[in-house]
Amino acid sequence: MTTDDLFVADARMCAVPQHQALGTKRSDREIDGCVPQGEDHMDDGSICGSPQVFEIVAEEHALQRELCDLLESIADGLPHEFDTARACVAISLLQGSVPEHTRLEEEALFPILLRRLSENHPVARTLRFLEQDHHREAALVVEVTDALNTASNSRHDVNMEALGYLLRGLFDVLRRHIDFEDQVVMPVAREVLTPQDLAAIQQWIMRSGHPRCYKQSLRTLRGVRSPGELCGSCPSSVTQRSETEH
């Protein structure tokens, strides 16, 4: 993937018995409440009939892996060469898609998933550790971003050898974190999250500052004042009444 591809990708990022067996005691209605302002539906009372949560998470994880490769390529050139163009792309990703993905997990995906798991479920405990990892990673992301910005403006103000170690520390941590989520967390999420859960998460995504939907073009997503308006007019949205009848 080229640096231009990464710019485009960053912009784009702009069974019930089984659930009961895992220890859930909350209703779908309670879980649906994990969306902004306590709302679980579109403005017109409909919900998303074809949420793309898993596809969005997979794409964002793939983009973060590309970021790790990009950071590694920058580090490999140090201390003698510093690729300013690649650094600019990395900064864009570090300031945009990385923190937005963390918000998606911490404010929507993880809380709803936790409500589907018993307190002693291994993944429930794991999610709490992952949130701690997010805080440590966020501090490292800020440090790396500042260092890349400084190096891009003046190489003489940065210890390039130290920058190389800093970059390697971040992409090593990110790769391990993403691999763990893909191998441990996401398989359980696919097993226990209900269509209503996924619709609630999709609703959070559309109401966030970084809406994502493959049914809408990037231009449309960027141009609309309220992404919820798109959801209400989307052919895949369904009303609560029709959902109940089915």
Short mmCIF file of C-alpha atoms in Angstrom, two decimals:
data_model
loop_
_atom_site.label_atom_id
_atom_site.label_comp_id
_atom_site.label_asym_id
_atom_site.label_seq_id
_atom_site.Cartn_x
_atom_site.Cartn_y
_atom_site.Cartn_z
CA MET A 1 0.00 0.00 0.00
CA THR A 2 1.38 3.41 -1.00
CA THR A 3 1.32 6.56 1.13
CA ASP A 4 -1.52 7.87 -1.06
CA ASP A 5 -3.50 4.70 -0.35
CA LEU A 6 -3.00 5.26 3.36
CA PHE A 7 -4.33 8.81 3.10
CA VAL A 8 -7.48 7.47 1.40
CA ALA A 9 -7.85 4.64 3.90
CA ASP A 10 -7.51 7.03 6.81
CA ALA A 11 -10.21 9.22 5.33
CA ARG A 12 -12.50 6.21 4.87
CA MET A 13 -12.04 5.33 8.44
CA CYS A 14 -13.13 8.63 8.58
CA ALA A 15 -28.12 -17.44 19.15
CA VAL A 16 -29.85 -16.38 22.46
CA PRO A 17 -29.29 -19.56 24.51
CA GLN A 18 -25.58 -19.17 23.95
CA HIS A 19 -25.77 -15.63 25.30
CA GLN A 20 -27.60 -16.81 28.39
CA ALA A 21 -25.06 -19.55 28.92
CA LEU A 22 -22.35 -16.90 29.02
CA GLY A 23 -24.07 -15.31 31.97
CA THR A 24 -25.90 -12.28 30.60
CA LYS A 25 -28.84 -11.08 32.64
CA ARG A 26 -29.55 -7.82 30.87
CA SER A 27 -32.18 -7.30 28.25
CA ASP A 28 -31.51 -6.21 24.69
CA ARG A 29 -33.16 -2.91 25.58
CA GLU A 30 -30.64 -2.24 28.35
CA ILE A 31 -27.72 -3.10 26.11
CA ASP A 32 -29.03 -0.94 23.29
CA GLY A 33 -28.65 2.01 25.67
CA CYS A 34 -24.87 2.06 25.09
CA VAL A 35 -25.07 4.71 22.40
CA PRO A 36 -24.64 8.49 22.65
CA GLN A 37 -27.17 10.45 24.71
CA GLY A 38 -28.79 7.18 25.78
CA GLU A 39 -30.47 6.79 22.38
CA ASP A 40 -30.63 3.36 20.83
CA HIS A 41 -32.35 4.17 17.54
CA MET A 42 -32.31 6.63 14.66
CA ASP A 43 -34.28 9.84 14.95
CA ASP A 44 -37.27 8.22 13.23
CA GLY A 45 -37.33 5.18 15.53
CA SER A 46 -35.60 2.83 13.11
CA ILE A 47 -32.46 0.79 13.60
CA CYS A 48 -29.78 -0.36 11.18
CA GLY A 49 -30.82 -3.57 9.45
CA SER A 50 -27.36 -4.41 8.16
CA PRO A 51 -24.72 -3.15 10.60
CA GLN A 52 -21.11 -3.46 9.48
CA VAL A 53 -19.37 -3.44 12.84
CA PHE A 54 -17.10 -6.42 12.27
CA GLU A 55 -16.12 -5.21 8.80
CA ILE A 56 -15.33 -1.74 10.15
CA VAL A 57 -13.23 -3.11 13.01
CA ALA A 58 -11.37 -5.42 10.61
CA GLU A 59 -10.64 -2.55 8.23
CA GLU A 60 -9.43 -0.32 11.03
CA HIS A 61 -7.18 -3.08 12.36
CA ALA A 62 -5.79 -3.56 8.85
CA LEU A 63 -5.14 0.17 8.61
CA GLN A 64 -3.31 0.13 11.94
CA ARG A 65 -1.15 -2.74 10.69
CA GLU A 66 -0.29 -0.60 7.66
CA LEU A 67 0.59 2.19 10.07
CA CYS A 68 2.91 -0.18 11.94
CA ASP A 69 4.62 -1.11 8.66
CA LEU A 70 4.95 2.59 7.86
CA LEU A 71 6.50 3.37 11.24
CA GLU A 72 8.88 0.45 10.81
CA SER A 73 9.97 1.68 7.39
CA ILE A 74 10.72 5.11 8.88
CA ALA A 75 12.66 3.54 11.74
CA ASP A 76 14.67 1.37 9.33
CA GLY A 77 16.01 4.51 7.63
CA LEU A 78 17.19 6.10 10.85
CA PRO A 79 19.47 7.60 11.94
CA HIS A 80 20.82 8.54 8.51
CA GLU A 81 17.58 8.99 6.53
CA PHE A 82 14.26 10.46 7.59
CA ASP A 83 11.31 10.15 5.20
CA THR A 84 9.28 13.31 5.76
CA ALA A 85 6.45 12.25 3.40
CA ARG A 86 5.91 8.97 5.25
CA ALA A 87 6.13 10.77 8.57
CA CYS A 88 3.31 13.10 7.49
CA VAL A 89 1.08 10.13 6.65
CA ALA A 90 1.93 8.48 9.97
CA ILE A 91 1.08 11.67 11.87
CA SER A 92 -2.30 11.84 10.12
CA LEU A 93 -3.11 8.27 11.14
CA LEU A 94 -1.84 8.72 14.70
CA GLN A 95 -3.97 11.81 15.20
CA GLY A 96 -7.07 10.54 13.39
CA SER A 97 -7.95 6.90 12.91
CA VAL A 98 -6.00 5.53 15.91
CA PRO A 99 -7.77 7.55 18.66
CA GLU A 100 -11.14 7.22 16.88
CA HIS A 101 -10.78 3.44 16.82
CA THR A 102 -9.94 3.45 20.53
CA ARG A 103 -13.11 5.46 21.21
CA LEU A 104 -15.18 2.95 19.23
CA GLU A 105 -13.88 0.11 21.35
CA GLU A 106 -14.04 1.82 24.74
CA GLU A 107 -17.36 3.65 24.34
CA ALA A 108 -19.38 1.17 22.30
CA LEU A 109 -17.92 -2.24 21.46
CA PHE A 110 -16.38 -3.16 24.80
CA PRO A 111 -19.26 -1.94 27.04
CA ILE A 112 -21.87 -3.80 25.00
CA LEU A 113 -19.72 -6.92 24.81
CA LEU A 114 -19.15 -6.84 28.58
CA ARG A 115 -22.91 -6.87 29.12
CA ARG A 116 -23.15 -10.08 27.14
CA LEU A 117 -20.49 -11.83 29.22
CA SER A 118 -20.50 -13.05 32.78
CA GLU A 119 -18.16 -11.24 35.15
CA ASN A 120 -15.83 -14.23 35.38
CA HIS A 121 -15.67 -14.84 31.65
CA PRO A 122 -12.00 -14.73 30.55
CA VAL A 123 -12.68 -12.16 27.84
CA ALA A 124 -14.51 -9.90 30.30
CA ARG A 125 -11.36 -9.69 32.39
CA THR A 126 -9.28 -9.30 29.23
CA LEU A 127 -11.26 -6.27 28.09
CA ARG A 128 -10.34 -4.42 31.25
CA PHE A 129 -6.65 -5.09 30.63
CA LEU A 130 -7.02 -3.94 27.02
CA GLU A 131 -8.48 -0.65 28.20
CA GLN A 132 -5.40 -0.17 30.38
CA ASP A 133 -3.28 -0.90 27.31
CA HIS A 134 -5.20 1.79 25.44
CA HIS A 135 -4.18 4.39 28.02
CA ARG A 136 -0.51 3.41 27.81
CA GLU A 137 -0.64 3.35 24.01
CA ALA A 138 -2.32 6.78 23.91
CA ALA A 139 0.58 8.31 25.85
CA LEU A 140 3.07 6.66 23.49
CA VAL A 141 1.11 7.83 20.44
CA VAL A 142 1.31 11.44 21.65
CA GLU A 143 5.05 11.10 22.24
CA VAL A 144 5.67 9.60 18.80
CA THR A 145 3.46 12.18 17.07
CA ASP A 146 5.31 15.06 18.73
CA ALA A 147 8.68 13.55 17.82
CA LEU A 148 7.68 13.02 14.17
CA ASN A 149 6.33 16.56 13.94
CA THR A 150 9.55 17.96 15.35
CA ALA A 151 11.71 15.83 13.06
CA SER A 152 9.64 16.85 10.03
CA ASN A 153 10.25 20.52 10.80
CA SER A 154 13.91 20.25 11.80
CA ARG A 155 15.95 17.06 11.93
CA HIS A 156 18.59 18.80 14.03
CA ASP A 157 16.16 19.10 16.95
CA VAL A 158 15.67 15.34 17.30
CA ASN A 159 17.94 12.50 18.35
CA MET A 160 17.30 10.20 15.39
CA GLU A 161 18.56 7.08 17.12
CA ALA A 162 16.21 7.70 20.05
CA LEU A 163 13.36 8.32 17.58
CA GLY A 164 14.02 4.93 16.00
CA TYR A 165 13.70 3.18 19.36
CA LEU A 166 10.54 5.16 20.10
CA LEU A 167 8.93 4.15 16.79
CA ARG A 168 9.80 0.49 17.30
CA GLY A 169 8.32 0.58 20.78
CA LEU A 170 5.01 1.85 19.44
CA PHE A 171 4.58 -0.43 16.45
CA ASP A 172 5.58 -3.50 18.48
CA VAL A 173 2.93 -2.67 21.09
CA LEU A 174 0.26 -1.92 18.48
CA ARG A 175 0.89 -5.15 16.57
CA ARG A 176 0.61 -7.28 19.69
CA HIS A 177 -2.54 -5.45 20.77
CA ILE A 178 -4.27 -5.83 17.40
CA ASP A 179 -3.29 -9.48 17.05
CA PHE A 180 -4.66 -10.24 20.51
CA GLU A 181 -7.97 -8.52 19.79
CA ASP A 182 -8.33 -10.36 16.47
CA GLN A 183 -7.46 -13.76 17.92
CA VAL A 184 -9.21 -13.58 21.30
CA VAL A 185 -11.79 -10.78 21.52
CA MET A 186 -13.38 -10.62 18.08
CA PRO A 187 -14.23 -14.35 17.81
CA VAL A 188 -16.17 -14.09 21.08
CA ALA A 189 -17.84 -10.88 19.93
CA ARG A 190 -19.01 -12.59 16.74
CA GLU A 191 -20.45 -15.40 18.84
CA VAL A 192 -22.36 -13.44 21.48
CA LEU A 193 -23.36 -10.05 20.06
CA THR A 194 -26.95 -9.96 18.82
CA PRO A 195 -28.24 -8.08 15.76
CA GLN A 196 -29.61 -5.46 18.17
CA ASP A 197 -26.17 -5.09 19.77
CA LEU A 198 -24.54 -4.61 16.38
CA ALA A 199 -27.19 -2.08 15.35
CA ALA A 200 -26.53 -0.12 18.55
CA ILE A 201 -22.78 -0.09 17.87
CA GLN A 202 -23.37 0.96 14.27
CA GLN A 203 -25.57 3.76 15.54
CA TRP A 204 -22.75 4.91 17.83
CA ILE A 205 -20.36 4.86 14.87
CA MET A 206 -22.68 6.99 12.76
CA ARG A 207 -23.22 9.51 15.56
CA SER A 208 -19.51 9.75 16.39
CA GLY A 209 -17.20 12.38 14.98
CA HIS A 210 -15.89 9.77 12.54
CA PRO A 211 -18.95 8.08 10.91
CA ARG A 212 -18.27 4.99 8.80
CA CYS A 213 -20.70 3.16 6.53
CA TYR A 214 -19.90 1.22 3.37
CA LYS A 215 -23.32 2.01 1.91
CA GLN A 216 -22.46 5.71 1.77
CA SER A 217 -19.70 7.43 -0.17
CA LEU A 218 -16.94 9.27 1.64
CA ARG A 219 -18.16 12.54 0.13
CA THR A 220 -21.68 11.91 1.44
CA LEU A 221 -20.45 11.05 4.93
CA ARG A 222 -18.32 14.17 5.07
CA GLY A 223 -20.97 16.46 3.64
CA VAL A 224 -24.01 15.55 5.71
CA ARG A 225 -24.66 17.64 8.80
CA SER A 226 -26.21 14.75 10.75
CA PRO A 227 -25.18 11.20 9.74
CA GLY A 228 -28.29 9.99 11.55
CA GLU A 229 -30.31 11.49 8.70
CA LEU A 230 -28.58 9.10 6.31
CA CYS A 231 -29.48 6.16 8.51
CA GLY A 232 -33.14 7.12 8.64
CA SER A 233 -33.39 7.19 4.86
CA CYS A 234 -31.24 4.11 4.28
CA PRO A 235 -33.13 1.17 2.69
CA SER A 236 -31.51 -1.25 5.14
CA SER A 237 -32.93 0.49 8.21
CA VAL A 238 -35.92 -1.17 9.86
CA THR A 239 -38.49 0.17 12.30
CA GLN A 240 -38.89 -1.30 15.73
CA ARG A 241 -42.44 -2.26 14.86
CA SER A 242 -41.56 -4.25 11.77
CA GLU A 243 -38.63 -5.83 13.60
CA THR A 244 -40.95 -6.95 16.40
CA GLU A 245 -43.43 -8.38 13.94
CA HIS A 246 -40.66 -10.47 12.37
#
